[in-house]
Coordinates of C-alpha atoms in Angstrom, one line a residue:
M1 CA -41.4 -43.0 93.9
D2 CA -37.9 -43.1 92.4
M3 CA -39.2 -45.3 89.6
E4 CA -41.9 -42.7 88.8
N5 CA -39.3 -39.9 88.7
E6 CA -37.1 -41.9 86.3
K7 CA -40.1 -42.5 84.0
D8 CA -41.0 -38.8 83.9
E9 CA -37.4 -37.8 82.9
Q10 CA -36.8 -37.4 79.1
P11 CA -33.5 -38.3 77.5
S12 CA -31.4 -35.2 76.8
Q13 CA -30.1 -34.6 73.3
R14 CA -26.3 -34.4 72.9
K15 CA -25.0 -31.0 71.9
D16 CA -23.3 -30.7 68.5
H17 CA -19.6 -30.9 68.6
R18 CA -17.3 -29.0 66.2
T19 CA -15.8 -32.3 65.0
D20 CA -19.2 -33.5 63.7
A21 CA -19.1 -31.4 60.6
F22 CA -15.5 -32.5 59.9
A23 CA -16.5 -36.1 60.3
T24 CA -19.4 -35.7 57.8
K25 CA -17.1 -34.1 55.2
F26 CA -14.5 -36.8 55.7
V27 CA -17.1 -39.5 55.0
D28 CA -18.3 -37.7 51.9
K29 CA -14.7 -37.2 50.7
T30 CA -13.8 -40.8 51.4
T31 CA -16.8 -42.0 49.3
S32 CA -15.8 -39.7 46.4
W33 CA -12.2 -41.1 46.5
Q34 CA -13.6 -44.6 46.5
Q35 CA -15.8 -43.9 43.4
K36 CA -12.9 -42.3 41.5
T37 CA -10.7 -45.3 42.3
L38 CA -13.3 -47.7 41.0
R39 CA -13.7 -45.7 37.8
R40 CA -9.9 -45.6 37.4
V41 CA -9.6 -49.3 37.8
A42 CA -12.5 -49.9 35.4
T43 CA -10.9 -47.7 32.7
K44 CA -7.3 -48.7 33.4
N45 CA -6.8 -50.6 30.2
E46 CA -8.6 -48.0 28.0
P47 CA -6.5 -45.3 26.3
R48 CA -6.9 -41.9 28.0
Q49 CA -8.3 -39.2 25.7
P50 CA -7.8 -35.4 26.3
P51 CA -11.0 -33.7 27.5
G52 CA -13.2 -32.2 24.7
G53 CA -14.8 -33.4 21.5
L54 CA -18.4 -34.6 21.6
D55 CA -20.4 -33.2 24.5
K56 CA -23.6 -35.1 25.3
T57 CA -25.1 -32.5 27.6
P58 CA -28.8 -32.4 26.7
I59 CA -30.7 -29.2 25.8
P60 CA -32.6 -28.0 28.9
D61 CA -36.3 -28.5 28.9
A62 CA -38.5 -25.4 28.3
P63 CA -42.1 -24.8 27.0
P64 CA -42.5 -23.9 23.4
G65 CA -41.9 -20.3 22.5
Y66 CA -42.8 -17.9 19.6
T67 CA -41.3 -17.3 16.2
L68 CA -40.4 -13.6 15.8
R69 CA -39.4 -11.6 12.8
F70 CA -37.1 -8.6 13.5
I71 CA -37.0 -5.9 10.8
F72 CA -34.3 -3.3 10.9
H73 CA -35.7 -0.5 8.7
R74 CA -33.4 2.5 8.8
A75 CA -31.5 5.0 10.9
N76 CA -31.2 8.8 10.7
S77 CA -28.9 11.5 11.8
L78 CA -25.9 9.2 12.3
P79 CA -22.5 10.9 13.0
M80 CA -19.9 11.4 10.3
A81 CA -17.1 8.9 10.8
D82 CA -15.3 9.7 7.5
L83 CA -13.8 13.1 7.4
S84 CA -13.0 13.0 3.7
S85 CA -16.6 12.4 2.7
L86 CA -18.3 13.9 5.7
S87 CA -20.4 10.7 5.8
S88 CA -20.3 7.1 7.1
D89 CA -20.5 3.5 5.9
P90 CA -23.0 2.2 8.5
Y91 CA -24.1 -1.4 9.3
L92 CA -25.8 -3.1 12.3
S93 CA -24.4 -5.8 14.5
V94 CA -27.2 -7.4 16.6
Q95 CA -27.3 -9.8 19.5
L96 CA -30.4 -11.5 20.9
H97 CA -30.6 -12.5 24.6
T98 CA -33.3 -14.5 26.4
D99 CA -33.5 -16.1 29.8
L100 CA -33.5 -19.7 28.4
P101 CA -30.9 -21.7 30.2
S102 CA -28.0 -22.8 27.9
R103 CA -26.2 -26.1 28.0
H104 CA -23.0 -24.3 29.0
K105 CA -22.3 -20.7 29.9
Q106 CA -19.7 -20.5 27.1
D107 CA -22.3 -21.1 24.4
P108 CA -22.1 -18.2 21.9
H109 CA -24.9 -15.7 21.6
M110 CA -27.3 -15.3 18.6
R111 CA -25.8 -12.8 16.2
F112 CA -27.0 -11.0 13.0
R113 CA -25.3 -8.5 10.7
T114 CA -26.8 -6.3 8.1
P115 CA -25.1 -5.3 4.8
T116 CA -23.1 -2.0 4.7
I117 CA -24.7 1.1 3.3
R118 CA -22.1 3.3 1.6
K119 CA -21.6 7.0 2.3
S120 CA -24.8 7.7 4.2
T121 CA -25.8 9.1 7.5
H122 CA -29.5 8.1 6.9
P123 CA -29.1 4.5 5.9
V124 CA -32.0 2.3 4.8
W125 CA -31.5 -1.5 5.4
N126 CA -34.9 -3.1 5.5
C127 CA -33.3 -6.4 6.6
E128 CA -35.3 -9.2 8.2
W129 CA -34.1 -11.8 10.7
T130 CA -36.5 -14.6 11.7
V131 CA -35.8 -16.3 15.0
A132 CA -37.7 -19.3 16.4
N133 CA -38.6 -20.3 19.9
V134 CA -38.3 -16.9 21.7
P135 CA -39.7 -17.6 25.2
S136 CA -42.8 -16.0 26.6
T137 CA -40.6 -14.3 29.2
G138 CA -39.4 -11.9 26.5
F139 CA -36.1 -10.9 25.1
K140 CA -33.4 -8.3 25.1
L141 CA -32.1 -7.0 21.7
K142 CA -28.7 -5.2 21.5
A143 CA -28.2 -3.4 18.3
R144 CA -24.8 -1.7 17.7
I145 CA -24.2 0.7 14.8
Y146 CA -20.7 0.7 13.3
D147 CA -18.9 2.6 10.6
E148 CA -17.1 0.1 8.3
D149 CA -13.5 0.9 7.9
P150 CA -11.4 -1.9 6.3
A151 CA -8.1 -0.1 6.7
D152 CA -8.6 0.3 10.5
H153 CA -11.0 -0.9 13.2
D154 CA -14.7 -0.2 12.7
D155 CA -15.9 2.9 14.7
R156 CA -19.0 2.4 16.8
L157 CA -21.6 5.1 16.1
G158 CA -24.0 4.2 19.0
N159 CA -26.2 1.6 20.6
V160 CA -29.9 0.8 20.8
H161 CA -31.4 -1.7 23.4
V162 CA -34.9 -3.1 22.9
H163 CA -36.4 -4.8 26.0
V164 CA -39.6 -6.8 25.9
D165 CA -40.6 -8.2 29.4
S166 CA -43.2 -10.7 28.2
I167 CA -44.8 -12.1 25.1
P168 CA -48.4 -13.1 25.5
D169 CA -50.4 -15.1 22.9
N170 CA -52.1 -11.9 21.7
W171 CA -48.9 -9.8 21.5
L172 CA -49.2 -7.2 18.8
G173 CA -45.5 -6.8 18.3
I174 CA -43.6 -3.6 17.5
R175 CA -44.4 -1.6 14.4
E176 CA -41.7 0.8 13.1
Q177 CA -40.7 2.1 16.5
Q178 CA -38.0 4.8 16.7
Y179 CA -35.4 4.2 19.4
K180 CA -32.9 6.9 20.3
I181 CA -29.3 6.0 19.6
K182 CA -27.2 6.2 22.7
K183 CA -24.0 8.1 22.1
R184 CA -22.1 7.1 25.3
M185 CA -20.2 4.3 23.6
G186 CA -19.9 6.0 20.2
S187 CA -16.8 7.3 18.5
K188 CA -15.8 10.6 20.0
R189 CA -14.2 11.6 16.8
A190 CA -17.3 10.9 14.7
Y191 CA -19.6 12.9 17.0
F192 CA -17.0 15.8 17.1
I193 CA -17.1 16.0 13.3
R194 CA -20.9 16.0 13.4
G195 CA -20.9 18.7 16.1
C196 CA -18.7 20.9 14.0
A197 CA -21.0 20.5 11.1
A198 CA -24.1 21.2 13.2
M199 CA -22.5 24.6 14.2
F200 CA -22.7 25.8 10.6
N201 CA -26.0 24.0 9.6
R202 CA -29.1 24.1 11.8
N203 CA -30.6 21.2 9.8
I204 CA -28.0 18.8 11.2
E205 CA -29.1 17.1 14.4
M206 CA -26.8 15.6 17.0
S207 CA -29.0 12.7 18.1
G208 CA -30.1 10.0 15.8
N209 CA -32.8 7.2 15.8
L210 CA -33.0 3.6 14.8
V211 CA -36.3 2.3 13.4
I212 CA -37.1 -1.4 14.3
S213 CA -40.2 -3.6 13.9
V214 CA -40.9 -7.0 15.5
Q215 CA -43.6 -9.3 14.2
M216 CA -45.0 -12.4 16.0
L217 CA -45.5 -15.2 13.5
G218 CA -47.0 -17.7 16.0
K219 CA -46.0 -20.6 18.2
T220 CA -42.9 -22.5 17.3
D221 CA -43.0 -26.3 16.7
V222 CA -40.0 -27.1 18.9
G223 CA -39.9 -30.9 19.0
N224 CA -36.9 -31.7 21.1
N225 CA -35.4 -28.1 20.8
G226 CA -37.5 -26.4 23.5
G227 CA -34.6 -25.0 25.4
R228 CA -32.9 -22.9 22.8
I229 CA -33.5 -20.3 20.0
W230 CA -32.4 -20.6 16.4
T231 CA -32.3 -18.8 13.1
I232 CA -34.9 -19.7 10.5
G233 CA -34.0 -17.2 7.9
P234 CA -33.1 -15.6 5.7
C235 CA -30.2 -17.8 4.4
A236 CA -27.7 -15.0 3.9
W237 CA -24.3 -15.5 2.3
S238 CA -21.2 -13.3 1.9
R239 CA -18.0 -13.6 0.0
H240 CA -14.9 -11.8 1.3
L241 CA -11.9 -11.3 -0.9
S242 CA -8.4 -10.2 0.0
P243 CA -5.9 -9.8 -2.8
M244 CA -3.0 -9.1 -0.4
I245 CA -3.6 -12.2 1.7
G246 CA -4.1 -14.1 -1.6
R247 CA -0.6 -13.1 -2.8
L248 CA 0.9 -14.0 0.6
A249 CA -0.8 -17.4 0.6
G250 CA -0.4 -18.0 -3.1
T251 CA -4.2 -18.6 -3.7
K252 CA -5.8 -17.7 -6.9
E253 CA -9.3 -17.6 -8.2
P254 CA -10.4 -18.3 -11.9
G255 CA -11.4 -15.4 -14.1
Q256 CA -11.7 -14.3 -17.7
G257 CA -9.0 -12.3 -19.4
K258 CA -9.0 -10.3 -22.6
N259 CA -10.2 -12.0 -25.8
G260 CA -11.7 -14.8 -23.7
T261 CA -8.4 -16.1 -22.4
K262 CA -8.4 -18.1 -19.2
S263 CA -6.8 -16.2 -16.3
Q264 CA -6.4 -16.3 -12.6
R265 CA -6.2 -13.5 -10.0
Y266 CA -4.5 -13.6 -6.6
N267 CA -7.2 -13.6 -4.0
F268 CA -7.9 -15.3 -0.7
Q269 CA -11.6 -16.0 -0.5
A270 CA -13.5 -16.4 2.7
N271 CA -17.1 -17.5 2.6
Q272 CA -20.1 -17.4 5.1
F273 CA -23.4 -19.1 4.6
Q274 CA -26.3 -19.0 7.1
F275 CA -28.3 -22.3 7.0
A276 CA -31.9 -22.6 8.1
G277 CA -32.0 -24.1 11.6
P278 CA -32.3 -25.7 13.9
V279 CA -28.9 -27.5 13.9
P280 CA -29.6 -31.1 15.3
P281 CA -29.1 -31.0 19.1
P282 CA -26.5 -33.9 19.1
L283 CA -24.1 -31.8 17.0
Y284 CA -22.4 -30.2 19.9
H285 CA -18.6 -30.4 20.2
R286 CA -16.1 -28.7 22.5
Y287 CA -12.5 -27.9 21.7
V288 CA -10.0 -30.7 22.6
E289 CA -7.3 -29.9 25.1
F290 CA -4.6 -31.8 23.3
K291 CA -1.9 -29.3 24.6
P292 CA -1.7 -27.7 28.0
F293 CA -2.0 -24.1 26.6
I294 CA -5.2 -24.8 24.7
A295 CA -7.5 -24.2 27.6
G296 CA -5.9 -20.9 28.4
M297 CA -6.2 -19.9 24.7
F298 CA -9.9 -20.5 24.5
N299 CA -10.7 -19.3 28.0
D300 CA -8.4 -16.2 27.7
T301 CA -6.7 -16.9 31.0
S302 CA -3.0 -17.5 30.9
L303 CA -0.5 -15.0 29.4
R304 CA 0.3 -17.2 26.5
G305 CA -3.4 -18.0 26.0
R306 CA -4.4 -14.3 26.0
I307 CA -1.8 -13.6 23.3
L308 CA -3.0 -16.4 21.1
N309 CA -6.6 -15.5 21.8
R310 CA -6.1 -11.9 20.6
A311 CA -4.0 -13.0 17.6
L312 CA -6.7 -15.5 16.4
H313 CA -9.5 -13.0 16.9
H314 CA -7.6 -10.5 14.8
Q315 CA -6.9 -13.1 12.2
H316 CA -10.6 -14.0 12.0
S317 CA -11.5 -10.3 11.6
R318 CA -9.0 -9.9 8.8
I319 CA -10.0 -13.0 6.9
Y320 CA -13.7 -12.3 7.2
N321 CA -13.2 -8.6 6.7
Y322 CA -16.1 -6.6 5.2
D323 CA -15.1 -4.0 2.6
R324 CA -16.3 -2.6 -0.8
T325 CA -15.4 -5.9 -2.6
T326 CA -17.5 -8.0 -0.3
L327 CA -20.5 -9.6 -2.0
Y328 CA -23.8 -10.1 -0.2
G329 CA -26.9 -12.1 -0.9
S330 CA -29.7 -14.1 0.7
F331 CA -32.5 -16.6 0.1
P332 CA -35.8 -16.8 1.9
S333 CA -35.3 -20.6 2.5
P334 CA -33.2 -23.5 1.2
S335 CA -33.7 -23.9 -2.6
K336 CA -32.0 -25.1 -5.8
D337 CA -30.8 -21.5 -6.3
M338 CA -29.2 -21.6 -2.9
S339 CA -27.3 -24.8 -3.9
L340 CA -26.1 -23.2 -7.1
Q341 CA -24.9 -20.1 -5.1
F342 CA -22.8 -22.4 -2.9
L343 CA -21.4 -24.1 -6.0
D344 CA -20.4 -20.6 -7.3
L345 CA -18.7 -19.8 -4.1
V346 CA -16.5 -22.9 -4.4
H347 CA -16.0 -22.4 -8.2
R348 CA -17.9 -25.7 -8.9
D349 CA -15.4 -28.5 -9.7
Y350 CA -12.7 -26.2 -11.1
G351 CA -9.2 -26.3 -9.8
G352 CA -9.3 -29.3 -7.5
R353 CA -9.8 -27.1 -4.4
I354 CA -10.2 -28.4 -0.9
Y355 CA -11.8 -26.3 1.8
T356 CA -11.7 -26.1 5.6
Y357 CA -15.0 -25.4 7.3
V358 CA -16.7 -24.8 10.6
M359 CA -20.5 -25.1 11.4
T360 CA -21.5 -22.9 14.3
L361 CA -24.3 -23.8 16.8
D362 CA -26.7 -21.4 15.0
G363 CA -26.0 -22.9 11.5
M364 CA -23.4 -20.4 10.2
W365 CA -21.1 -22.2 7.8
R366 CA -17.7 -20.6 7.3
F367 CA -15.1 -22.0 4.9
T368 CA -11.9 -21.1 3.0
E369 CA -9.6 -22.9 0.7
T370 CA -7.0 -25.1 2.4
G371 CA -3.9 -26.8 1.2
K372 CA -0.4 -28.1 2.0
E373 CA 1.2 -24.7 1.2
F374 CA 2.3 -23.0 4.4
G375 CA 0.5 -19.7 3.7
I376 CA -2.8 -21.4 3.1
D377 CA -2.5 -23.9 5.9
L378 CA -1.7 -21.1 8.3
L379 CA -5.0 -19.4 7.4
S380 CA -7.2 -22.5 7.4
K381 CA -7.3 -23.4 11.1
H382 CA -10.7 -24.4 12.6
T383 CA -10.0 -22.3 15.6
M384 CA -9.7 -19.2 13.5
H385 CA -12.9 -20.0 11.5
A386 CA -14.8 -20.5 14.7
D387 CA -13.6 -17.2 16.0
M388 CA -12.4 -18.9 19.2
D389 CA -15.9 -20.3 20.0
I390 CA -15.6 -23.0 22.7
Y391 CA -18.5 -25.0 21.4
I392 CA -19.4 -25.6 17.7
A393 CA -21.7 -28.0 15.8
F394 CA -19.2 -29.6 13.4
S395 CA -15.9 -29.0 11.5
G396 CA -13.6 -30.7 9.0
E397 CA -12.8 -30.4 5.3
F398 CA -14.8 -30.8 2.0
F399 CA -14.4 -30.6 -1.7
V400 CA -16.8 -30.7 -4.7
R401 CA -16.8 -33.0 -7.8
R402 CA -18.8 -33.0 -10.9
L403 CA -20.6 -36.2 -11.8
K404 CA -20.9 -37.7 -15.3
T405 CA -24.4 -39.2 -14.7
P406 CA -26.6 -37.1 -12.4
H407 CA -29.1 -39.9 -11.5
K408 CA -26.3 -42.1 -10.1
G409 CA -24.5 -41.9 -6.8
P410 CA -20.8 -40.8 -6.6
F411 CA -19.6 -44.4 -5.9
D412 CA -22.0 -46.3 -8.2
S413 CA -20.5 -48.5 -10.8
G414 CA -19.8 -46.7 -14.1
Q415 CA -19.9 -43.3 -12.4
E416 CA -17.0 -41.0 -13.3
T417 CA -16.2 -37.7 -11.5
H418 CA -14.2 -34.6 -12.3
P419 CA -11.5 -33.8 -11.2
A420 CA -10.6 -37.6 -11.1
A421 CA -11.5 -38.0 -14.7
D422 CA -11.6 -35.6 -17.7
L423 CA -15.3 -35.1 -18.4
D424 CA -16.8 -33.1 -21.3
G425 CA -19.5 -30.5 -20.8
G426 CA -18.0 -28.6 -17.9
S427 CA -15.2 -26.5 -16.5
P428 CA -12.6 -26.3 -17.8
P429 CA -13.1 -25.0 -20.5
A430 CA -16.8 -25.1 -21.1
D431 CA -19.5 -23.6 -18.9
P432 CA -20.4 -25.9 -16.0
P433 CA -23.8 -27.6 -15.7
S434 CA -26.4 -25.5 -13.8
D435 CA -28.2 -28.4 -12.2
P436 CA -27.0 -29.3 -8.6
A437 CA -27.7 -33.0 -9.3
Y438 CA -24.5 -33.0 -11.4
Y439 CA -22.3 -32.3 -8.3
A440 CA -21.4 -34.2 -5.2
L441 CA -20.2 -32.6 -1.9
Y442 CA -17.6 -34.8 -0.2
I443 CA -17.4 -33.7 3.5
D444 CA -15.5 -35.2 6.4
N445 CA -14.8 -34.7 10.1
D446 CA -11.0 -34.1 9.8
S447 CA -10.5 -31.5 12.6
G448 CA -8.0 -31.9 15.3
T449 CA -9.3 -28.9 17.2
Y450 CA -12.8 -30.1 17.9
R451 CA -12.6 -33.8 16.7
P452 CA -16.3 -34.3 15.7
S453 CA -17.8 -37.7 16.3
A454 CA -17.9 -40.0 13.3
G455 CA -21.1 -41.5 14.6
L456 CA -22.9 -38.1 13.9
L457 CA -21.9 -37.9 10.3
P458 CA -25.3 -39.4 9.1
L459 CA -27.1 -36.7 11.1
F460 CA -24.8 -34.0 9.8
K461 CA -25.4 -35.3 6.2
E462 CA -29.1 -35.0 6.7
F463 CA -28.8 -31.4 7.8
M464 CA -26.6 -30.5 4.8
Q465 CA -29.0 -32.1 2.3
K466 CA -31.9 -30.2 3.9
N467 CA -30.1 -26.9 3.2
L468 CA -28.5 -27.7 -0.1
P469 CA -31.4 -29.3 -2.1
G470 CA -30.4 -31.4 -5.2
L471 CA -26.8 -31.6 -4.2
K472 CA -25.5 -35.1 -3.5
V473 CA -23.7 -35.2 -0.1
V474 CA -21.1 -37.9 0.7
T475 CA -19.7 -38.1 4.3
L476 CA -16.2 -39.5 5.1
D477 CA -14.8 -40.6 8.4
C478 CA -11.3 -39.4 8.8
V479 CA -10.4 -42.6 10.6
A480 CA -12.5 -45.4 9.1
D481 CA -12.4 -44.0 5.6
A482 CA -8.8 -42.7 5.8
D483 CA -7.5 -44.6 2.7
R484 CA -10.4 -43.5 0.5
M485 CA -10.3 -40.0 1.8
G486 CA -6.5 -39.8 1.2
K487 CA -6.9 -41.0 -2.3
L488 CA -9.6 -38.5 -3.2
K489 CA -7.7 -35.6 -1.7
R490 CA -4.5 -36.6 -3.6
E491 CA -6.5 -36.6 -6.8
Q492 CA -7.8 -33.1 -5.9
R493 CA -4.3 -31.8 -5.4
E494 CA -3.0 -33.3 -8.6
R495 CA -5.8 -31.6 -10.5
K496 CA -5.1 -28.3 -8.8
K497 CA -1.5 -28.5 -10.1
A498 CA -2.6 -29.6 -13.6
E499 CA -5.3 -27.0 -14.1
G500 CA -3.1 -24.2 -12.8
H501 CA -0.7 -24.5 -15.8
G502 CA -1.2 -22.4 -18.9
T503 CA -3.1 -19.6 -17.1
V504 CA -2.1 -15.9 -16.9
V505 CA -1.8 -14.6 -13.3
L506 CA -3.3 -11.1 -13.2
Q507 CA -2.9 -8.6 -10.4
D508 CA -6.1 -7.6 -8.7
D509 CA -5.2 -4.0 -8.6
G510 CA -3.6 -2.6 -11.8
S511 CA -2.6 0.6 -10.1
S512 CA 0.3 -1.0 -8.1
L513 CA 3.4 -2.9 -9.1
S514 CA 4.5 -6.2 -7.6
S515 CA 8.0 -7.0 -6.5
S516 CA 8.7 -8.9 -9.8
D517 CA 7.5 -5.9 -11.7
E518 CA 9.9 -3.7 -9.8
E519 CA 12.8 -6.0 -10.6
E520 CA 12.0 -6.0 -14.3
L521 CA 11.6 -2.2 -14.2
E522 CA 15.1 -1.8 -12.6
E523 CA 16.6 -4.0 -15.3
R524 CA 15.0 -2.0 -18.1
V525 CA 16.3 1.3 -16.5
R526 CA 19.8 -0.1 -16.2
E527 CA 19.8 -1.0 -19.9
Y528 CA 18.6 2.4 -20.8
V529 CA 21.1 4.3 -18.6
G530 CA 23.9 2.0 -19.7
N531 CA 23.6 3.4 -23.2
E532 CA 23.2 7.0 -22.0
G533 CA 26.4 7.1 -19.9
G534 CA 27.0 7.4 -16.2
G535 CA 27.6 10.3 -13.7
E536 CA 25.2 12.7 -12.4
E537 CA 23.5 13.3 -15.7
G538 CA 23.0 9.5 -16.1
S539 CA 21.4 9.2 -12.7
M540 CA 19.0 12.0 -13.4
K541 CA 18.0 10.3 -16.7
K542 CA 17.7 7.0 -14.8
E543 CA 15.1 8.5 -12.4
R544 CA 13.2 10.2 -15.2
K545 CA 13.1 7.0 -17.2
K546 CA 11.9 5.0 -14.1
R547 CA 9.1 7.4 -13.5
Q548 CA 8.1 7.3 -17.1
L549 CA 8.0 3.5 -17.2
K550 CA 6.0 3.3 -14.0
R551 CA 3.4 5.6 -15.4
E552 CA 3.2 3.7 -18.6
I553 CA 3.0 0.3 -16.9
K554 CA 0.3 1.5 -14.4
G555 CA -1.7 3.0 -17.3
S556 CA -1.6 -0.1 -19.4
K557 CA -4.3 -2.8 -19.3
L558 CA -3.5 -6.2 -17.8
G559 CA -5.4 -8.0 -20.5
A560 CA -3.1 -6.4 -23.1
W561 CA -0.1 -7.6 -21.3
A562 CA -1.4 -11.2 -21.3
A563 CA -2.4 -11.2 -24.9
H564 CA 0.9 -9.7 -26.2
R565 CA 2.9 -12.0 -24.1
D566 CA 1.4 -15.0 -25.9
N567 CA 2.3 -13.4 -29.3
K568 CA 5.8 -12.2 -28.3
E569 CA 7.7 -14.1 -31.0
R570 CA 5.4 -13.1 -33.8
R571 CA 5.7 -9.4 -32.9
G572 CA 9.5 -9.8 -32.6
A573 CA 9.7 -11.1 -36.1
E574 CA 7.5 -8.3 -37.5
K575 CA 9.5 -5.7 -35.7
D576 CA 12.8 -7.1 -37.1
A577 CA 11.3 -7.1 -40.6
Q578 CA 10.2 -3.5 -40.3
D579 CA 13.2 -1.9 -38.7
G580 CA 15.9 -3.8 -40.5
D581 CA 19.2 -2.2 -39.8
D582 CA 17.8 0.5 -37.6
D583 CA 18.0 -1.8 -34.6
D584 CA 21.8 -1.9 -34.8
E585 CA 22.0 1.9 -34.9
K586 CA 19.8 2.2 -31.7
G587 CA 22.0 -0.2 -29.9
G588 CA 19.2 -1.8 -28.0
R589 CA 18.3 1.5 -26.3
D590 CA 14.5 0.8 -26.7
N591 CA 14.6 -2.8 -25.5
G592 CA 11.9 -3.4 -22.9
E593 CA 10.1 -0.1 -23.5
L594 CA 6.4 0.3 -24.2
R595 CA 4.9 1.3 -27.6
Q596 CA 1.6 2.5 -28.8
E597 CA -0.7 0.0 -30.6
G598 CA -4.4 0.3 -31.2
G599 CA -4.8 3.2 -28.7
E600 CA -3.2 1.1 -25.9
M601 CA 0.3 0.9 -24.4
V602 CA 1.7 -2.6 -24.9
P603 CA 5.2 -4.1 -24.3
K604 CA 7.6 -4.5 -27.3
A605 CA 8.5 -7.9 -28.5
N606 CA 11.6 -8.5 -26.4
G607 CA 10.3 -6.6 -23.4
G608 CA 8.5 -9.3 -21.4
G609 CA 5.5 -8.4 -19.3
A610 CA 4.3 -7.9 -15.7
C611 CA 2.4 -11.1 -15.8
G612 CA 5.2 -13.2 -17.3

């Protein structure tokens, strides 16, 4: 009986104890410590590298999406942001969002910017933006309308959001749909001006509209790019010029003076070029934390990092500032003309220039001239060009050389290159060849901020050749090819010094005077007043003379200054022969003044010039 009772009894389960969870965590933690210790022992003899550089995170898998063409037609009834003209200088800044998972949450969004339409509250853009692999789950398009104001921050005129929840195979798209512009985030001052104008004119409306179309071009052939979207076209470019920054940095661009004389103008040039995607997936680099404050700067966390983050964002917006001098253009797809446009942006092989560049994840190529000069070096940091993007595709430096024989490679025997050698038939002084085959692009991975992998240079070269047809591309590893790269860059700098001699430096804006002009002006006024006597009367004459000389200098043409400076001795001899003894009677009172010649005001023989 007792045995039967024991057989019928079931074993009871022990109740969980509060220490069980702790024991499990302790075992897991111990295992983690053991694995870290084993890795540390395995890599003990290897040099430790700061985190960052090449990131091998793969693109998340996703089914193929659709290729869409966004067309931004026009806007109407925009507010008046400029009180002086009762108008605006509007442009669109667009962001595209999808629910595709990104490799990292810090990956930058897809962006697009239209050109600026001047003095219009009813702008017409008709700009196209073709994007590949938009998923079937739809997209969200954020379009912000701004008024361009180079002297101040750009005023926002309103927002438009376009939501598409799904894209079936038979989706008809959107055809010239009007979307009401939301005023909530717009400039209060701009809408106040428009409200005041609407009080006196019933034809003026307070609410505007943005007209957008979206066309579906079909399924995208994604290959191994299924988990991301990219820009197909157009391949838009822009050139930004800043004479003030050019004077501070000491950078000049070649130009043509009067009578065909060679000249240079102070200008700091920043360039942007959108390449046709996709950027190869392995080209994926993160900033390198070579200093403790770098992480705080990129992630905008610590106090020091926030200050540097704001400063570099502001520097980027100043360098790539859009204004009336900005040049725009685009190509439907990579072509020979696109390669020639790139060569024009870098002034072909003239001047021995070296450029700093950054290639973004969406194929936007940004570059400016670099150099050992402090002002240029300060404005050519990869962090600034990337606009503080945590992840980019590639970065480094490059320069362009002209080849003597187009069918030979840059390093083939018997091949000579300019600037290393003096070649005929190109700049300077003749017109450069118009065939991209005559030029070679030398590009490296010399970037301490992102430290691109040298093993990816062949893949990067292939991408560059695809977007710059006909141009020969040479890649250099900043470590393995350090000696060759150093020699080539030294030759570039030597040519830059040599070709800078004998040119006339012109001011970009003839309506203002430089500091050297002011010093020369003061010297001329002192000479004049010294012969007129001192006291209160002499001071009044000094101020009158100063104002007169300023007006005359501002009204004169810079080309005349340059031409007459070269012939100064000849004019001095002619002046002496004409005046004879009259110069002794004047006592030098007219030295340095302007005189009339050929309908223009030009400096006298012994007066010097603003460009001297």
